[in-house]
């Protein structure tokens, strides 16, 4: 490994010197984890003023490569050059000081601090020995204004939605005035308007000579901002092309090693007349009002709406995670009493959160432990001691049934890809024999190949008579996978549409309140 070199990033402006020379170059980067070769001799470069997309399935090595660049991981082999000098970084603090910033797919915020404190964490403006809170708030507000988002710099981060926290991460990166900016799934929780604003910021950064590394599973959005695209598969470099010389179809084929003829699998489940789940008059002041819907056997019901419309809030309330002021929940004709998630789980309900790492998984535990976590009694003896042979057998069954890619049942969950982590959450609730599953943003941060596998699982669950509710911000996903769509607007369920008889345009009309004015 070459010795680190001190890099004086302020001695050379982005526009000076040889404009065609890479800002950043990686040569033969290799990184191993126990049982996994995450990167195998990968080479990659970023030019001044370009957006360079990195594409690949979950587990292809994209995030690992970014963590090598940003100093979170030290490569086992290979060389990194930055501003023409060989170097390496031992921490994100070092890389940030040199001018490389990363916006993580996994949010990296301190939940009990304010937005302003998070944006300038460890870099707070000071008056003598004290933090200059007036300037801190002002500087943070400028970053938020630049993004065009309505978030108070005084807001405590844990009170914000996942999408709002994502915007805080982006504001934090912008505040660093970086030469190289890495964006790992930056739009996964953003609305269309927020995404458009982000793209405007990206174009502004390109004009300023900033090199941007862009990772996204939303391949259709690449056409708006990307100059070149590199593909990784199974930890190996496949190709680099100018985006104008390739296509999404060719990129996908390189990613998965095969063509995907259809984005969504052919549905095998058929909705039946029997109502298996019913909600009546569900209300909570300030969040949602008089929510009612039915779910039929064999049906996938979609929840659509803009951010803050109340979709997730309703699902959490049904699951007992948040309180309600009024309303009834019925399963197979029987009214349920749900005061907590424990009550919901015992009565056959499951909720797969949009933030799977925080709410759905114990990421420091292993695969087998996570699969059996919600149904420990099934793998324990009469004395309450875990039967490890039963735990292993249960884990092995779901690993095979759901196609979870893991070296073993003992693999630590945080080392799995996003798609495999999502399958793990599903396995947990299937082992619990849940009757109703709420999937909140089920394919967030998941590549196209893994998405297809998740869609197939949803269809199979519905075909088995399990009730499936899909909450998604991606309208094509809602249109491609559901039988009916419940559309939310400002805490009201304004209409329920038959998917095959409607369009994305009609759904958006209702979601934006244009056909729901009578509720205001």
Short mmCIF file of C-alpha atoms in Angstrom, two decimals:
data_model
loop_
_atom_site.label_atom_id
_atom_site.label_comp_id
_atom_site.label_asym_id
_atom_site.label_seq_id
_atom_site.Cartn_x
_atom_site.Cartn_y
_atom_site.Cartn_z
CA UNK A 1 0.00 0.00 0.00
CA UNK A 2 1.48 3.42 -0.97
CA UNK A 3 2.18 5.86 1.83
CA UNK A 4 -0.37 8.68 2.22
CA UNK A 5 0.50 12.07 0.78
CA UNK A 6 -0.70 15.37 2.17
CA UNK A 7 -3.04 16.87 -0.42
CA UNK A 8 -3.34 20.65 -0.49
CA UNK A 9 -6.68 20.93 -2.25
CA UNK A 10 -6.80 24.69 -1.98
CA UNK A 11 -3.59 25.14 -3.96
CA UNK A 12 -5.34 24.21 -7.18
CA UNK A 13 -8.76 25.41 -8.27
CA UNK A 14 -11.08 22.93 -10.02
CA UNK A 15 -10.76 24.86 -13.26
CA UNK A 16 -6.96 25.19 -13.25
CA UNK A 17 -4.32 22.87 -14.74
CA UNK A 18 -5.20 20.20 -17.24
CA UNK A 19 -8.99 20.27 -17.42
CA UNK A 20 -9.04 16.77 -18.90
CA UNK A 21 -7.05 15.22 -16.03
CA UNK A 22 -9.17 13.24 -13.56
CA UNK A 23 -9.99 14.78 -10.21
CA UNK A 24 -10.03 11.28 -8.79
CA UNK A 25 -8.64 7.99 -10.11
CA UNK A 26 -8.79 4.51 -8.60
CA UNK A 27 -6.63 1.71 -9.97
CA UNK A 28 -7.08 -1.98 -9.13
CA UNK A 29 -9.04 -1.47 -5.90
CA UNK A 30 -9.67 -4.72 -4.00
CA UNK A 31 -11.59 -5.09 -0.73
CA UNK A 32 -12.40 -8.27 1.19
CA UNK A 33 -14.73 -8.99 4.09
CA UNK A 34 -15.13 -12.32 5.89
CA UNK A 35 -16.53 -14.69 3.27
CA UNK A 36 -17.02 -11.93 0.69
CA UNK A 37 -14.81 -10.43 -2.05
CA UNK A 38 -16.61 -7.09 -2.27
CA UNK A 39 -14.29 -5.44 -4.82
CA UNK A 40 -11.98 -7.27 -7.20
CA UNK A 41 -9.45 -5.03 -8.96
CA UNK A 42 -11.84 -2.18 -9.76
CA UNK A 43 -10.58 0.87 -11.67
CA UNK A 44 -12.56 4.08 -11.90
CA UNK A 45 -12.11 7.82 -12.47
CA UNK A 46 -14.02 11.09 -12.08
CA UNK A 47 -13.41 14.16 -14.25
CA UNK A 48 -13.95 17.82 -13.42
CA UNK A 49 -17.48 19.00 -14.04
CA UNK A 50 -18.94 15.58 -14.84
CA UNK A 51 -21.63 13.43 -13.30
CA UNK A 52 -20.35 9.85 -13.39
CA UNK A 53 -23.00 7.23 -12.57
CA UNK A 54 -22.03 3.93 -10.98
CA UNK A 55 -24.59 1.20 -11.65
CA UNK A 56 -24.90 -2.37 -10.49
CA UNK A 57 -27.16 -4.74 -8.60
CA UNK A 58 -27.19 -4.75 -4.81
CA UNK A 59 -23.99 -6.47 -3.74
CA UNK A 60 -22.14 -5.38 -6.89
CA UNK A 61 -19.73 -3.29 -4.79
CA UNK A 62 -20.96 0.26 -5.43
CA UNK A 63 -21.31 1.39 -1.83
CA UNK A 64 -18.09 -0.39 -0.83
CA UNK A 65 -16.21 1.48 -3.56
CA UNK A 66 -17.62 4.78 -2.33
CA UNK A 67 -16.60 3.97 1.24
CA UNK A 68 -13.05 3.29 0.04
CA UNK A 69 -12.99 6.70 -1.66
CA UNK A 70 -14.34 8.47 1.42
CA UNK A 71 -11.96 6.82 3.89
CA UNK A 72 -14.44 4.57 5.69
CA UNK A 73 -12.71 1.46 4.34
CA UNK A 74 -9.05 0.96 3.54
CA UNK A 75 -8.54 -1.17 0.41
CA UNK A 76 -6.61 -4.43 0.62
CA UNK A 77 -4.93 -3.65 -2.72
CA UNK A 78 -4.93 -0.89 -5.33
CA UNK A 79 -4.13 2.79 -5.57
CA UNK A 80 -6.12 6.01 -5.17
CA UNK A 81 -5.03 9.27 -6.81
CA UNK A 82 -6.64 12.60 -5.92
CA UNK A 83 -5.72 15.85 -7.68
CA UNK A 84 -2.85 14.00 -9.33
CA UNK A 85 -1.28 12.70 -6.11
CA UNK A 86 -1.27 9.18 -4.66
CA UNK A 87 -3.00 9.18 -1.29
CA UNK A 88 -5.40 7.39 0.98
CA UNK A 89 -7.77 8.55 3.69
CA UNK A 90 -8.12 6.93 7.10
CA UNK A 91 -11.46 8.54 7.92
CA UNK A 92 -14.31 10.55 6.43
CA UNK A 93 -12.98 13.57 8.34
CA UNK A 94 -9.74 13.34 6.32
CA UNK A 95 -11.54 12.96 3.00
CA UNK A 96 -13.90 15.83 3.79
CA UNK A 97 -10.97 18.06 4.72
CA UNK A 98 -9.41 17.22 1.36
CA UNK A 99 -12.62 18.07 -0.49
CA UNK A 100 -14.44 14.74 -0.94
CA UNK A 101 -17.95 14.56 0.51
CA UNK A 102 -20.41 11.68 0.52
CA UNK A 103 -24.18 11.65 0.86
CA UNK A 104 -24.93 8.24 2.31
CA UNK A 105 -27.78 5.95 1.34
CA UNK A 106 -27.87 5.07 5.04
CA UNK A 107 -28.58 8.36 6.78
CA UNK A 108 -25.66 9.53 8.91
CA UNK A 109 -27.32 12.08 11.18
CA UNK A 110 -27.47 12.61 14.95
CA UNK A 111 -31.20 12.31 15.70
CA UNK A 112 -31.35 14.37 18.93
CA UNK A 113 -29.52 17.39 17.44
CA UNK A 114 -31.05 20.16 15.34
CA UNK A 115 -30.83 20.40 11.56
CA UNK A 116 -28.27 23.22 11.81
CA UNK A 117 -26.15 21.29 14.30
CA UNK A 118 -26.14 18.27 11.98
CA UNK A 119 -25.24 20.28 8.88
CA UNK A 120 -22.17 21.78 10.59
CA UNK A 121 -21.38 18.97 13.04
CA UNK A 122 -17.77 19.32 14.26
CA UNK A 123 -17.41 22.39 12.01
CA UNK A 124 -19.54 24.84 13.98
CA UNK A 125 -18.73 28.58 13.58
CA UNK A 126 -17.36 29.98 16.82
CA UNK A 127 -16.97 33.18 18.78
CA UNK A 128 -13.86 32.63 20.85
CA UNK A 129 -14.53 29.30 22.62
CA UNK A 130 -18.29 29.35 22.16
CA UNK A 131 -20.42 28.19 19.22
CA UNK A 132 -21.83 31.15 17.27
CA UNK A 133 -25.45 29.94 17.21
CA UNK A 134 -26.71 32.93 15.21
CA UNK A 135 -24.23 32.31 12.38
CA UNK A 136 -24.75 28.52 12.65
CA UNK A 137 -28.46 28.95 12.07
CA UNK A 138 -27.92 31.49 9.26
CA UNK A 139 -25.39 29.32 7.40
CA UNK A 140 -27.61 26.24 7.70
CA UNK A 141 -30.60 28.21 6.43
CA UNK A 142 -28.59 29.24 3.36
CA UNK A 143 -27.84 25.58 2.57
CA UNK A 144 -31.52 24.66 2.98
CA UNK A 145 -32.59 27.63 0.83
CA UNK A 146 -30.18 26.51 -1.86
CA UNK A 147 -32.02 23.19 -1.95
CA UNK A 148 -35.38 24.93 -1.93
CA UNK A 149 -36.78 22.89 0.97
CA UNK A 150 -39.07 24.10 3.75
CA UNK A 151 -37.22 22.70 6.75
CA UNK A 152 -36.41 24.77 9.82
CA UNK A 153 -32.75 24.77 10.84
CA UNK A 154 -34.01 24.55 14.44
CA UNK A 155 -36.00 21.33 13.87
CA UNK A 156 -34.78 18.27 15.76
CA UNK A 157 -33.76 15.63 13.22
CA UNK A 158 -35.68 12.70 14.72
CA UNK A 159 -38.94 14.65 14.24
CA UNK A 160 -38.38 14.81 10.45
CA UNK A 161 -39.55 12.31 7.87
CA UNK A 162 -37.03 10.09 6.10
CA UNK A 163 -37.31 12.29 2.98
CA UNK A 164 -36.65 15.43 5.01
CA UNK A 165 -33.66 13.81 6.69
CA UNK A 166 -32.33 12.93 3.23
CA UNK A 167 -32.47 16.63 2.31
CA UNK A 168 -30.56 17.47 5.50
CA UNK A 169 -27.85 15.00 4.41
CA UNK A 170 -27.65 16.75 1.04
CA UNK A 171 -27.47 20.18 2.71
CA UNK A 172 -24.66 18.87 4.92
CA UNK A 173 -22.67 17.74 1.88
CA UNK A 174 -23.24 21.05 0.06
CA UNK A 175 -21.94 22.93 3.11
CA UNK A 176 -18.54 21.25 2.68
CA UNK A 177 -17.91 22.98 -0.67
CA UNK A 178 -16.47 19.72 -1.99
CA UNK A 179 -14.38 19.10 -5.13
CA UNK A 180 -15.74 15.53 -5.43
CA UNK A 181 -19.29 14.82 -4.28
CA UNK A 182 -20.54 11.25 -3.92
CA UNK A 183 -24.31 10.80 -3.99
CA UNK A 184 -25.46 7.32 -2.91
CA UNK A 185 -29.18 6.97 -3.73
CA UNK A 186 -29.90 10.68 -3.08
CA UNK A 187 -33.44 10.63 -4.54
CA UNK A 188 -34.67 7.39 -2.94
CA UNK A 189 -36.90 9.27 -0.48
CA UNK A 190 -37.53 12.48 -2.44
CA UNK A 191 -40.68 13.68 -4.15
CA UNK A 192 -40.62 14.63 -7.84
CA UNK A 193 -40.34 18.34 -7.02
CA UNK A 194 -37.50 17.74 -4.56
CA UNK A 195 -35.73 15.57 -7.13
CA UNK A 196 -36.03 18.33 -9.75
CA UNK A 197 -34.55 20.83 -7.31
CA UNK A 198 -31.67 18.45 -6.57
CA UNK A 199 -30.97 18.06 -10.29
CA UNK A 200 -30.81 21.84 -10.62
CA UNK A 201 -28.21 21.92 -7.83
CA UNK A 202 -26.25 19.14 -9.58
CA UNK A 203 -26.13 21.16 -12.81
CA UNK A 204 -24.92 24.17 -10.83
CA UNK A 205 -22.15 22.09 -9.24
CA UNK A 206 -21.12 20.71 -12.66
CA UNK A 207 -20.69 24.25 -13.98
CA UNK A 208 -18.48 25.01 -10.97
CA UNK A 209 -16.18 22.11 -11.92
CA UNK A 210 -17.25 19.70 -9.17
CA UNK A 211 -16.96 16.01 -10.02
CA UNK A 212 -20.04 14.06 -8.95
CA UNK A 213 -20.27 10.30 -8.45
CA UNK A 214 -23.92 9.33 -8.70
CA UNK A 215 -25.41 6.02 -7.55
CA UNK A 216 -29.08 5.35 -8.18
CA UNK A 217 -31.34 2.41 -8.90
CA UNK A 218 -33.76 4.79 -10.62
CA UNK A 219 -32.08 4.39 -13.98
CA UNK A 220 -34.58 6.53 -15.89
CA UNK A 221 -33.45 9.62 -13.98
CA UNK A 222 -29.86 9.26 -15.18
CA UNK A 223 -30.70 10.80 -18.56
CA UNK A 224 -31.34 14.16 -16.86
CA UNK A 225 -27.88 14.60 -15.32
CA UNK A 226 -25.34 11.89 -16.18
CA UNK A 227 -22.35 12.28 -18.53
CA UNK A 228 -20.76 8.84 -18.17
CA UNK A 229 -21.84 5.57 -16.61
CA UNK A 230 -19.72 2.73 -15.21
CA UNK A 231 -21.16 -0.70 -14.45
CA UNK A 232 -20.03 -3.08 -11.70
CA UNK A 233 -21.13 -6.70 -11.39
CA UNK A 234 -20.23 -9.05 -8.52
CA UNK A 235 -17.48 -6.71 -7.31
CA UNK A 236 -15.83 -6.44 -10.75
CA UNK A 237 -15.62 -3.61 -13.25
CA UNK A 238 -17.64 -4.25 -16.43
CA UNK A 239 -17.55 -1.10 -18.58
CA UNK A 240 -17.64 2.69 -18.83
CA UNK A 241 -19.67 4.47 -21.54
CA UNK A 242 -20.80 7.96 -22.33
CA UNK A 243 -24.47 7.98 -21.39
CA UNK A 244 -25.44 9.37 -24.79
CA UNK A 245 -23.85 6.28 -26.40
CA UNK A 246 -25.76 3.68 -24.37
CA UNK A 247 -29.31 3.02 -23.09
CA UNK A 248 -31.04 1.97 -19.91
CA UNK A 249 -31.71 -1.44 -21.46
CA UNK A 250 -28.00 -1.97 -22.22
CA UNK A 251 -27.02 -0.79 -18.72
CA UNK A 252 -29.46 -3.24 -17.11
CA UNK A 253 -28.20 -6.10 -19.27
CA UNK A 254 -24.61 -5.38 -18.15
CA UNK A 255 -25.68 -5.08 -14.51
CA UNK A 256 -27.50 -8.39 -14.27
CA UNK A 257 -25.72 -10.28 -17.05
CA UNK A 258 -29.02 -10.82 -18.82
CA UNK A 259 -31.88 -8.80 -20.26
CA UNK A 260 -35.02 -8.05 -18.27
CA UNK A 261 -37.92 -8.36 -20.67
CA UNK A 262 -40.46 -6.91 -18.27
CA UNK A 263 -40.10 -4.51 -15.37
CA UNK A 264 -42.92 -6.18 -13.43
CA UNK A 265 -43.70 -9.91 -13.27
CA UNK A 266 -46.96 -11.26 -14.61
CA UNK A 267 -49.47 -11.34 -11.78
CA UNK A 268 -50.66 -14.80 -10.73
CA UNK A 269 -52.86 -13.72 -7.82
CA UNK A 270 -56.47 -12.79 -8.49
CA UNK A 271 -58.57 -10.62 -6.13
CA UNK A 272 -61.54 -12.46 -4.66
CA UNK A 273 -64.81 -11.21 -3.22
CA UNK A 274 -63.92 -12.12 0.36
CA UNK A 275 -62.87 -9.17 2.52
CA UNK A 276 -60.08 -10.32 4.82
CA UNK A 277 -59.12 -6.97 6.36
CA UNK A 278 -61.15 -3.84 7.02
CA UNK A 279 -60.44 -0.42 8.53
CA UNK A 280 -63.26 1.94 9.58
CA UNK A 281 -63.17 5.59 10.68
CA UNK A 282 -59.49 5.64 11.64
CA UNK A 283 -58.51 9.12 12.87
CA UNK A 284 -55.74 10.93 14.70
CA UNK A 285 -55.87 14.68 15.13
CA UNK A 286 -53.34 16.48 12.96
CA UNK A 287 -52.35 13.36 11.04
CA UNK A 288 -55.31 11.69 9.28
CA UNK A 289 -59.10 11.69 9.42
CA UNK A 290 -61.84 9.08 8.92
CA UNK A 291 -59.74 6.55 7.01
CA UNK A 292 -61.60 3.49 5.80
CA UNK A 293 -60.75 0.73 3.31
CA UNK A 294 -61.21 -2.98 2.58
CA UNK A 295 -58.60 -5.51 1.53
CA UNK A 296 -59.75 -8.59 -0.40
CA UNK A 297 -58.18 -12.04 -0.44
CA UNK A 298 -55.64 -12.35 -3.26
CA UNK A 299 -55.40 -8.57 -3.68
CA UNK A 300 -52.49 -6.14 -3.55
CA UNK A 301 -53.80 -2.75 -2.42
CA UNK A 302 -51.63 0.30 -3.12
CA UNK A 303 -51.36 3.42 -0.96
CA UNK A 304 -50.44 6.42 -3.15
CA UNK A 305 -49.96 10.08 -2.29
CA UNK A 306 -47.43 12.86 -1.96
CA UNK A 307 -45.00 13.09 0.94
CA UNK A 308 -46.86 13.94 4.13
CA UNK A 309 -50.22 12.76 2.79
CA UNK A 310 -50.63 10.32 5.68
CA UNK A 311 -49.94 6.93 4.08
CA UNK A 312 -47.18 5.83 6.47
CA UNK A 313 -48.95 7.40 9.45
CA UNK A 314 -52.06 5.29 8.79
CA UNK A 315 -50.04 2.08 8.46
CA UNK A 316 -48.12 2.77 11.68
CA UNK A 317 -51.36 3.51 13.52
CA UNK A 318 -52.95 0.26 12.34
CA UNK A 319 -49.83 -1.58 13.52
CA UNK A 320 -50.06 0.07 16.95
CA UNK A 321 -46.83 2.02 16.60
CA UNK A 322 -48.69 5.35 16.90
CA UNK A 323 -51.90 6.15 18.81
CA UNK A 324 -55.35 6.78 17.30
CA UNK A 325 -58.27 8.88 18.49
CA UNK A 326 -60.96 6.78 16.83
CA UNK A 327 -61.47 3.87 14.46
CA UNK A 328 -61.84 0.12 14.12
CA UNK A 329 -59.66 -2.59 12.58
CA UNK A 330 -61.17 -5.96 11.56
CA UNK A 331 -59.38 -9.15 10.49
CA UNK A 332 -61.52 -11.91 8.95
CA UNK A 333 -64.61 -10.25 10.41
CA UNK A 334 -63.23 -10.00 13.95
CA UNK A 335 -62.57 -6.59 15.50
CA UNK A 336 -59.00 -6.31 16.79
CA UNK A 337 -57.80 -4.48 19.87
CA UNK A 338 -54.35 -3.07 19.08
CA UNK A 339 -52.58 -0.90 21.65
CA UNK A 340 -49.00 -1.66 20.57
CA UNK A 341 -47.02 -3.46 17.86
CA UNK A 342 -46.89 -6.47 20.18
CA UNK A 343 -50.71 -6.72 19.98
CA UNK A 344 -50.59 -6.32 16.19
CA UNK A 345 -47.98 -9.04 15.72
CA UNK A 346 -49.84 -11.46 17.96
CA UNK A 347 -52.99 -10.96 15.91
CA UNK A 348 -51.34 -11.52 12.55
CA UNK A 349 -50.36 -8.04 11.33
CA UNK A 350 -46.89 -7.05 10.10
CA UNK A 351 -45.41 -3.72 9.05
CA UNK A 352 -42.26 -3.52 6.93
CA UNK A 353 -40.94 -0.01 7.53
CA UNK A 354 -39.45 2.21 4.83
CA UNK A 355 -36.39 2.45 7.11
CA UNK A 356 -35.60 -1.25 7.32
CA UNK A 357 -32.24 -0.81 9.08
CA UNK A 358 -33.75 1.24 11.92
CA UNK A 359 -37.14 -0.42 12.33
CA UNK A 360 -36.96 -3.79 10.60
CA UNK A 361 -33.59 -5.38 11.34
CA UNK A 362 -31.08 -5.95 14.10
CA UNK A 363 -28.14 -5.22 11.81
CA UNK A 364 -25.45 -6.31 14.28
CA UNK A 365 -27.08 -9.73 14.68
CA UNK A 366 -26.84 -12.54 12.16
CA UNK A 367 -29.20 -13.78 9.47
CA UNK A 368 -30.68 -16.67 11.46
CA UNK A 369 -31.34 -14.50 14.50
CA UNK A 370 -33.14 -11.88 12.42
CA UNK A 371 -35.38 -14.40 10.64
CA UNK A 372 -36.59 -15.93 13.92
CA UNK A 373 -36.64 -12.71 15.96
CA UNK A 374 -40.41 -12.12 15.76
CA UNK A 375 -41.31 -15.74 16.60
CA UNK A 376 -38.75 -16.90 19.17
CA UNK A 377 -41.16 -19.33 20.81
CA UNK A 378 -41.15 -21.41 17.61
CA UNK A 379 -37.42 -22.16 18.01
CA UNK A 380 -37.30 -22.43 21.80
CA UNK A 381 -37.87 -25.31 24.20
CA UNK A 382 -40.31 -25.32 27.11
CA UNK A 383 -37.74 -23.64 29.34
CA UNK A 384 -37.45 -20.76 26.89
CA UNK A 385 -33.98 -21.74 25.69
CA UNK A 386 -33.26 -21.33 21.97
CA UNK A 387 -32.94 -24.56 20.01
CA UNK A 388 -30.16 -23.57 17.64
CA UNK A 389 -30.84 -26.53 15.36
CA UNK A 390 -34.40 -25.28 14.84
CA UNK A 391 -33.17 -21.70 14.36
CA UNK A 392 -30.70 -22.82 11.71
CA UNK A 393 -33.29 -24.97 9.94
CA UNK A 394 -35.81 -22.12 9.83
CA UNK A 395 -33.18 -19.72 8.49
CA UNK A 396 -31.99 -22.18 5.86
CA UNK A 397 -35.57 -22.69 4.66
CA UNK A 398 -36.21 -18.98 4.04
CA UNK A 399 -32.76 -18.36 2.58
CA UNK A 400 -33.57 -20.96 -0.07
CA UNK A 401 -37.24 -20.02 -0.50
CA UNK A 402 -36.60 -16.29 -0.98
CA UNK A 403 -33.21 -16.59 -2.69
CA UNK A 404 -31.31 -14.63 -0.03
CA UNK A 405 -27.66 -14.28 -1.04
CA UNK A 406 -25.54 -14.76 2.07
CA UNK A 407 -22.37 -16.76 2.78
CA UNK A 408 -24.08 -18.44 5.74
CA UNK A 409 -26.89 -18.18 8.29
CA UNK A 410 -24.30 -16.65 10.65
CA UNK A 411 -23.47 -13.70 8.39
CA UNK A 412 -23.88 -10.31 10.11
CA UNK A 413 -26.89 -8.59 8.57
CA UNK A 414 -25.23 -5.20 8.06
CA UNK A 415 -22.89 -6.85 5.52
CA UNK A 416 -25.76 -7.92 3.25
CA UNK A 417 -26.94 -5.86 0.29
CA UNK A 418 -30.15 -3.82 0.50
CA UNK A 419 -32.16 -6.28 -1.55
CA UNK A 420 -31.12 -9.22 0.60
CA UNK A 421 -31.83 -7.26 3.76
CA UNK A 422 -35.35 -6.57 2.48
CA UNK A 423 -35.88 -10.27 1.78
CA UNK A 424 -34.71 -10.93 5.31
CA UNK A 425 -37.39 -8.65 6.76
CA UNK A 426 -40.01 -10.42 4.67
CA UNK A 427 -38.70 -13.78 5.89
CA UNK A 428 -39.08 -12.66 9.49
CA UNK A 429 -42.78 -11.92 9.06
CA UNK A 430 -43.44 -15.03 6.98
CA UNK A 431 -41.88 -17.15 9.74
CA UNK A 432 -44.25 -15.39 12.10
CA UNK A 433 -47.11 -16.55 9.81
CA UNK A 434 -48.48 -13.00 9.46
CA UNK A 435 -51.83 -12.68 7.70
CA UNK A 436 -51.63 -9.00 6.67
CA UNK A 437 -48.40 -7.38 5.47
CA UNK A 438 -47.91 -3.63 5.05
CA UNK A 439 -44.92 -2.93 2.79
CA UNK A 440 -43.74 0.70 3.16
CA UNK A 441 -41.51 1.63 0.19
CA UNK A 442 -40.59 -2.07 -0.34
CA UNK A 443 -37.99 -1.44 -3.07
CA UNK A 444 -36.35 1.71 -1.70
CA UNK A 445 -32.61 1.56 -2.43
CA UNK A 446 -32.88 -1.76 -4.27
CA UNK A 447 -31.56 -2.51 -7.76
CA UNK A 448 -33.70 -3.54 -10.73
CA UNK A 449 -32.93 -7.26 -10.44
CA UNK A 450 -33.73 -7.37 -6.72
CA UNK A 451 -36.86 -5.27 -7.31
CA UNK A 452 -38.16 -7.90 -9.70
CA UNK A 453 -37.58 -10.59 -7.06
CA UNK A 454 -39.43 -8.53 -4.42
CA UNK A 455 -42.35 -7.99 -6.82
CA UNK A 456 -42.54 -11.74 -7.42
CA UNK A 457 -42.64 -12.32 -3.66
CA UNK A 458 -45.50 -9.84 -3.22
CA UNK A 459 -47.48 -11.59 -5.93
CA UNK A 460 -46.80 -15.01 -4.39
CA UNK A 461 -47.91 -13.79 -0.96
CA UNK A 462 -51.18 -12.45 -2.37
CA UNK A 463 -51.74 -15.72 -4.25
CA UNK A 464 -51.37 -17.59 -0.95
CA UNK A 465 -54.19 -15.53 0.56
CA UNK A 466 -51.99 -13.18 2.59
CA UNK A 467 -53.22 -9.59 2.58
CA UNK A 468 -50.72 -7.22 0.97
CA UNK A 469 -50.74 -3.42 1.20
CA UNK A 470 -48.01 -1.62 -0.77
CA UNK A 471 -47.08 1.96 0.14
CA UNK A 472 -44.92 3.50 -2.57
CA UNK A 473 -43.85 6.91 -3.83
CA UNK A 474 -43.05 5.40 -7.26
CA UNK A 475 -46.21 5.56 -9.34
CA UNK A 476 -44.97 3.08 -11.98
CA UNK A 477 -44.50 0.58 -9.15
CA UNK A 478 -48.01 1.22 -7.85
CA UNK A 479 -49.45 0.91 -11.35
CA UNK A 480 -47.46 -2.22 -12.16
CA UNK A 481 -48.12 -4.24 -9.00
CA UNK A 482 -51.49 -3.37 -7.45
CA UNK A 483 -55.13 -4.26 -8.08
CA UNK A 484 -56.56 -1.12 -6.50
CA UNK A 485 -55.06 2.19 -5.38
CA UNK A 486 -56.10 4.11 -2.26
CA UNK A 487 -55.06 7.73 -2.89
CA UNK A 488 -54.21 9.97 0.07
CA UNK A 489 -54.16 13.77 0.24
CA UNK A 490 -53.40 15.79 3.38
CA UNK A 491 -54.53 13.08 5.78
CA UNK A 492 -57.64 12.02 3.85
CA UNK A 493 -58.20 8.92 1.75
CA UNK A 494 -59.81 10.78 -1.13
CA UNK A 495 -60.60 7.90 -3.48
CA UNK A 496 -59.92 4.27 -4.30
CA UNK A 497 -59.25 3.47 -7.96
CA UNK A 498 -59.14 0.23 -9.93
CA UNK A 499 -55.55 0.10 -11.18
CA UNK A 500 -56.40 -1.25 -14.64
CA UNK A 501 -59.02 1.46 -15.16
CA UNK A 502 -56.94 4.47 -14.17
CA UNK A 503 -53.69 6.23 -15.14
CA UNK A 504 -50.73 7.86 -13.43
CA UNK A 505 -52.17 11.24 -14.39
CA UNK A 506 -55.49 10.55 -12.66
CA UNK A 507 -53.76 9.26 -9.53
CA UNK A 508 -51.63 12.43 -9.38
CA UNK A 509 -54.71 14.62 -9.81
CA UNK A 510 -56.24 13.09 -6.70
CA UNK A 511 -52.92 13.01 -4.80
CA UNK A 512 -52.36 16.73 -5.41
CA UNK A 513 -55.86 17.64 -4.25
CA UNK A 514 -57.22 18.82 -7.59
CA UNK A 515 -60.21 16.49 -7.34
CA UNK A 516 -60.38 16.63 -3.56
CA UNK A 517 -61.23 20.28 -3.00
CA UNK A 518 -64.52 19.38 -1.32
CA UNK A 519 -62.53 17.94 1.61
CA UNK A 520 -60.75 21.20 2.39
#
